[in-house]
PDB file of C-alpha atoms in Angstrom:
ATOM      1  CA  MET A 264     -14.777   1.339   0.502  1.00  0.00           C
ATOM      2  CA  ALA A 265     -12.014   3.872   1.111  1.00  0.00           C
ATOM      3  CA  LEU A 266      -9.185   4.829  -1.181  1.00  0.00           C
ATOM      4  CA  GLY A 267      -6.048   6.997  -0.786  1.00  0.00           C
ATOM      5  CA  ARG A 268      -6.435  10.621   0.302  1.00  0.00           C
ATOM      6  CA  GLY A 269      -4.463  11.592  -2.868  1.00  0.00           C
ATOM      7  CA  GLY A 270      -7.028  10.030  -5.212  1.00  0.00           C
ATOM      8  CA  ILE A 271      -6.181   7.439  -7.913  1.00  0.00           C
ATOM      9  CA  LYS A 272      -2.898   7.902  -9.831  1.00  0.00           C
ATOM     10  CA  ALA A 273      -1.303   6.008 -12.674  1.00  0.00           C
ATOM     11  CA  ASN A 274       2.166   7.051 -11.505  1.00  0.00           C
ATOM     12  CA  LYS A 275       1.831   6.365  -7.769  1.00  0.00           C
ATOM     13  CA  ARG A 276       4.801   7.590  -5.650  1.00  0.00           C
ATOM     14  CA  GLU A 277       5.790   6.798  -2.057  1.00  0.00           C
ATOM     15  CA  GLY A 278       4.100   9.316   0.306  1.00  0.00           C
ATOM     16  CA  ASP A 279       1.645  10.840  -2.180  1.00  0.00           C
ATOM     17  CA  GLY A 280      -1.359   9.288  -0.458  1.00  0.00           C
ATOM     18  CA  ALA A 281      -2.764   8.059  -3.743  1.00  0.00           C
ATOM     19  CA  THR A 282      -4.140   4.614  -4.726  1.00  0.00           C
ATOM     20  CA  PRO A 283      -2.465   3.185  -7.820  1.00  0.00           C
ATOM     21  CA  ARG A 284      -4.430   2.822 -10.982  1.00  0.00           C
ATOM     22  CA  GLY A 285      -4.023  -0.518 -12.773  1.00  0.00           C
ATOM     23  CA  SER A 286      -4.582  -4.295 -12.655  1.00  0.00           C
ATOM     24  CA  PHE A 287      -2.677  -6.192 -10.034  1.00  0.00           C
ATOM     25  CA  ARG A 288      -2.319  -9.837  -9.202  1.00  0.00           C
ATOM     26  CA  LEU A 289      -3.534 -10.864  -5.731  1.00  0.00           C
ATOM     27  CA  LYS A 290      -0.595 -12.576  -4.044  1.00  0.00           C
ATOM     28  CA  ARG A 291      -1.781 -13.763  -0.698  1.00  0.00           C
ATOM     29  CA  LEU A 292      -4.003 -13.107   2.321  1.00  0.00           C
ATOM     30  CA  TRP A 293      -2.277 -12.209   5.580  1.00  0.00           C
ATOM     31  CA  TRP A 294      -4.514 -12.858   8.646  1.00  0.00           C
ATOM     32  CA  ARG A 295      -4.427 -12.490  12.435  1.00  0.00           C
ATOM     33  CA  ALA A 296      -5.151 -16.074  13.514  1.00  0.00           C
ATOM     34  CA  ALA A 297      -5.249 -15.114  17.218  1.00  0.00           C
ATOM     35  CA  ARG A 298      -8.160 -12.800  16.520  1.00  0.00           C
ATOM     36  CA  HIS A 299     -10.231 -14.438  13.771  1.00  0.00           C
ATOM     37  CA  PRO A 300     -10.890 -17.900  12.382  1.00  0.00           C
ATOM     38  CA  ARG A 301      -9.323 -18.626   9.037  1.00  0.00           C
ATOM     39  CA  PRO A 302     -11.491 -16.878   6.447  1.00  0.00           C
ATOM     40  CA  ALA A 303     -12.949 -18.652   3.366  1.00  0.00           C
ATOM     41  CA  THR A 304     -10.750 -17.807   0.380  1.00  0.00           C
ATOM     42  CA  MET A 305      -8.964 -19.414  -2.488  1.00  0.00           C
ATOM     43  CA  LEU A 306      -5.970 -17.180  -1.999  1.00  0.00           C
ATOM     44  CA  PRO A 307      -2.754 -18.544  -0.395  1.00  0.00           C
ATOM     45  CA  VAL A 308      -3.040 -17.658   3.289  1.00  0.00           C
ATOM     46  CA  ARG A 309      -0.305 -16.704   5.792  1.00  0.00           C
ATOM     47  CA  HIS A 310      -0.547 -16.028   9.491  1.00  0.00           C
ATOM     48  CA  ILE A 311       0.519 -12.548  10.644  1.00  0.00           C
ATOM     49  CA  LEU A 312       3.200 -13.076  13.270  1.00  0.00           C
ATOM     50  CA  PRO A 313       4.109 -10.574  16.054  1.00  0.00           C
ATOM     51  CA  ASP A 314       7.434  -9.701  14.369  1.00  0.00           C
ATOM     52  CA  ASP A 315       6.002  -9.220  10.869  1.00  0.00           C
ATOM     53  CA  GLY A 316       6.370  -5.770   9.333  1.00  0.00           C
ATOM     54  CA  TRP A 317       6.473  -4.224   5.898  1.00  0.00           C
ATOM     55  CA  CYS A 318       9.419  -2.250   4.690  1.00  0.00           C
ATOM     56  CA  GLU A 319       8.409   1.209   3.369  1.00  0.00           C
ATOM     57  CA  ASP A 320      11.953   2.682   3.290  1.00  0.00           C
ATOM     58  CA  PRO A 321      12.900   3.231  -0.336  1.00  0.00           C
ATOM     59  CA  SER A 322      16.600   3.196   0.582  1.00  0.00           C
ATOM     60  CA  ASP A 323      16.404  -0.257   2.141  1.00  0.00           C
ATOM     61  CA  ARG A 324      17.153  -3.373   0.036  1.00  0.00           C
ATOM     62  CA  HIS A 325      13.998  -5.012   1.497  1.00  0.00           C
ATOM     63  CA  TYR A 326      11.767  -2.197   0.198  1.00  0.00           C
ATOM     64  CA  ASN A 327       8.171  -3.283  -0.440  1.00  0.00           C
ATOM     65  CA  ARG A 328       8.669  -6.706   1.212  1.00  0.00           C
ATOM     66  CA  ARG A 329       7.859  -8.360   4.513  1.00  0.00           C
ATOM     67  CA  ILE A 330      10.474  -7.828   7.110  1.00  0.00           C
ATOM     68  CA  LYS A 331      11.085  -9.112  10.666  1.00  0.00           C
ATOM     69  CA  VAL A 332      10.754  -6.219  13.133  1.00  0.00           C
ATOM     70  CA  PRO A 333      13.009  -6.471  16.234  1.00  0.00           C
ATOM     71  CA  PRO A 334      11.148  -6.579  19.609  1.00  0.00           C
ATOM     72  CA  LYS A 335      11.971  -3.019  20.774  1.00  0.00           C
ATOM     73  CA  SER A 336      11.678  -1.383  17.367  1.00  0.00           C
ATOM     74  CA  LYS A 337       9.105   1.303  16.726  1.00  0.00           C
ATOM     75  CA  ALA A 338       8.853   0.268  13.019  1.00  0.00           C
ATOM     76  CA  ASP A 339       5.410  -0.349  11.546  1.00  0.00           C
ATOM     77  CA  ARG A 340       4.203  -3.819  12.401  1.00  0.00           C
ATOM     78  CA  LEU A 341       1.430  -5.784  10.702  1.00  0.00           C
ATOM     79  CA  THR A 342       0.263  -6.768  14.283  1.00  0.00           C
ATOM     80  CA  ARG A 343      -1.407  -3.464  15.191  1.00  0.00           C
ATOM     81  CA  LYS A 344      -3.306  -2.882  18.437  1.00  0.00           C
ATOM     82  CA  ASP A 345      -6.364  -1.858  16.420  1.00  0.00           C
ATOM     83  CA  ASN A 346      -8.031  -4.263  13.976  1.00  0.00           C
ATOM     84  CA  LEU A 347      -7.010  -2.529  10.710  1.00  0.00           C
ATOM     85  CA  TYR A 348      -4.510  -5.135   9.579  1.00  0.00           C
ATOM     86  CA  ASP A 349      -6.337  -8.265  10.828  1.00  0.00           C
ATOM     87  CA  PHE A 350      -6.844  -9.182   7.156  1.00  0.00           C
ATOM     88  CA  ILE A 351      -4.525  -7.921   4.464  1.00  0.00           C
ATOM     89  CA  VAL A 352      -4.623  -8.885   0.754  1.00  0.00           C
ATOM     90  CA  GLU A 353      -1.177  -8.373  -0.688  1.00  0.00           C
ATOM     91  CA  LEU A 354      -1.162  -7.047  -4.214  1.00  0.00           C
ATOM     92  CA  ASP A 355       1.742  -7.329  -6.738  1.00  0.00           C
ATOM     93  CA  HIS A 356       1.952  -3.507  -7.244  1.00  0.00           C
ATOM     94  CA  ASN A 357       5.607  -2.488  -7.620  1.00  0.00           C
ATOM     95  CA  THR A 358       7.069  -5.949  -7.136  1.00  0.00           C
ATOM     96  CA  ARG A 359       8.574  -6.921 -10.547  1.00  0.00           C
ATOM     97  CA  PRO A 360      10.700  -4.926 -10.715  1.00  0.00           C
ATOM     98  CA  ARG A 361      10.623  -3.015  -7.506  1.00  0.00           C
ATOM     99  CA  VAL A 362      11.138   0.635  -8.290  1.00  0.00           C
ATOM    100  CA  THR A 363      12.445   2.706  -5.422  1.00  0.00           C
ATOM    101  CA  GLY A 364      10.023   5.447  -4.419  1.00  0.00           C
ATOM    102  CA  ARG A 365       7.260   4.026  -6.644  1.00  0.00           C
ATOM    103  CA  ALA A 366       5.302   3.099  -3.502  1.00  0.00           C
ATOM    104  CA  ALA A 367       5.100   0.138  -1.195  1.00  0.00           C
ATOM    105  CA  ARG A 368       2.288   1.310   0.995  1.00  0.00           C
ATOM    106  CA  CYS A 369      -0.425   0.633  -1.582  1.00  0.00           C
ATOM    107  CA  SER A 370       0.494  -3.051  -1.644  1.00  0.00           C
ATOM    108  CA  PHE A 371      -2.575  -3.869   0.470  1.00  0.00           C
ATOM    109  CA  MET A 372      -6.282  -4.164   0.622  1.00  0.00           C
ATOM    110  CA  TRP A 373      -7.450  -4.280   4.215  1.00  0.00           C
ATOM    111  CA  ARG A 374     -10.185  -3.710   6.721  1.00  0.00           C
ATOM    112  CA  GLY A 375     -11.090  -0.044   7.075  1.00  0.00           C
ATOM    113  CA  ARG A 376     -12.890   1.929   9.657  1.00  0.00           C
ATOM    114  CA  ALA A 377     -15.358   4.782   9.155  1.00  0.00           C
ATOM    115  CA  PHE A 378     -14.216   5.037   5.528  1.00  0.00           C
ATOM    116  CA  ALA A 379     -11.536   7.591   6.283  1.00  0.00           C
ATOM    117  CA  PRO A 380      -9.090   8.100   3.358  1.00  0.00           C
ATOM    118  CA  THR A 381      -6.055   5.848   3.513  1.00  0.00           C
ATOM    119  CA  ALA A 382      -2.354   6.433   2.730  1.00  0.00           C
ATOM    120  CA  GLY A 383      -2.923   4.690  -0.614  1.00  0.00           C
ATOM    121  CA  CYS A 384      -4.358   1.314   0.253  1.00  0.00           C
ATOM    122  CA  VAL A 385      -7.882   0.082  -0.483  1.00  0.00           C
ATOM    123  CA  ALA A 386      -9.896  -0.423   2.704  1.00  0.00           C
ATOM    124  CA  LEU A 387     -13.253  -2.164   3.062  1.00  0.00           C
ATOM    125  CA  ASP A 388     -15.653  -2.745   5.950  1.00  0.00           C
ATOM    126  CA  MET A 389     -15.311  -6.215   7.525  1.00  0.00           C
ATOM    127  CA  ASN A 390     -18.485  -7.680   6.003  1.00  0.00           C
ATOM    128  CA  SER A 391     -17.565  -6.551   2.483  1.00  0.00           C
ATOM    129  CA  LEU A 392     -13.970  -7.801   2.933  1.00  0.00           C
ATOM    130  CA  ARG A 393     -15.117 -11.235   4.115  1.00  0.00           C
ATOM    131  CA  ARG A 394     -17.559 -11.568   1.170  1.00  0.00           C
ATOM    132  CA  LEU A 395     -14.801 -10.551  -1.263  1.00  0.00           C
ATOM    133  CA  LEU A 396     -12.256 -12.911   0.260  1.00  0.00           C
ATOM    134  CA  ALA A 397     -14.639 -15.835  -0.287  1.00  0.00           C
ATOM    135  CA  ARG A 398     -14.566 -15.075  -4.062  1.00  0.00           C
ATOM    136  CA  LEU A 399     -10.874 -14.254  -4.440  1.00  0.00           C
ATOM    137  CA  GLY A 400      -8.213 -16.558  -5.763  1.00  0.00           C
ATOM    138  CA  PRO A 401      -4.797 -16.002  -7.371  1.00  0.00           C
ATOM    139  CA  ARG A 402      -6.275 -15.611 -10.813  1.00  0.00           C
ATOM    140  CA  ASN A 403      -8.473 -12.663  -9.852  1.00  0.00           C
ATOM    141  CA  ALA A 404      -7.201  -9.151 -10.514  1.00  0.00           C
ATOM    142  CA  ASN A 405      -8.022  -5.777  -8.957  1.00  0.00           C
ATOM    143  CA  ARG A 406      -9.277  -3.613 -11.803  1.00  0.00           C
ATOM    144  CA  GLY A 407      -8.796   0.061 -11.137  1.00  0.00           C
TER     145      GLY A 407
END
């Protein structure tokens, strides 16, 4: 497992590279249907579409939410060329209420590679992530 390069912080801020400390509701699984069969999970599941992105701009009214990314935009898409975001578990960190600058980037748990530190997310190897997904449902919480 890999955590944020800034360690674990109770007062996570956008850009600090930390993973937030706390208990968070697991909202849904986002998955790349073109690359993988639907995984076993009790979480609500949503396909990741080519124009899906995540707003990390604290000045935007869509901060910390899914956005539609225009075709020629260089904005961060959930459909990456690598496999990092093929499975994403969306957490409810900084959602009710959304606090500008409190951090959107740590909203995910996803597939990692070589256990390099993340920008604040929790990353797991594919086998561990699949085993965890099979046990996860909306009533489970991430204890940190």
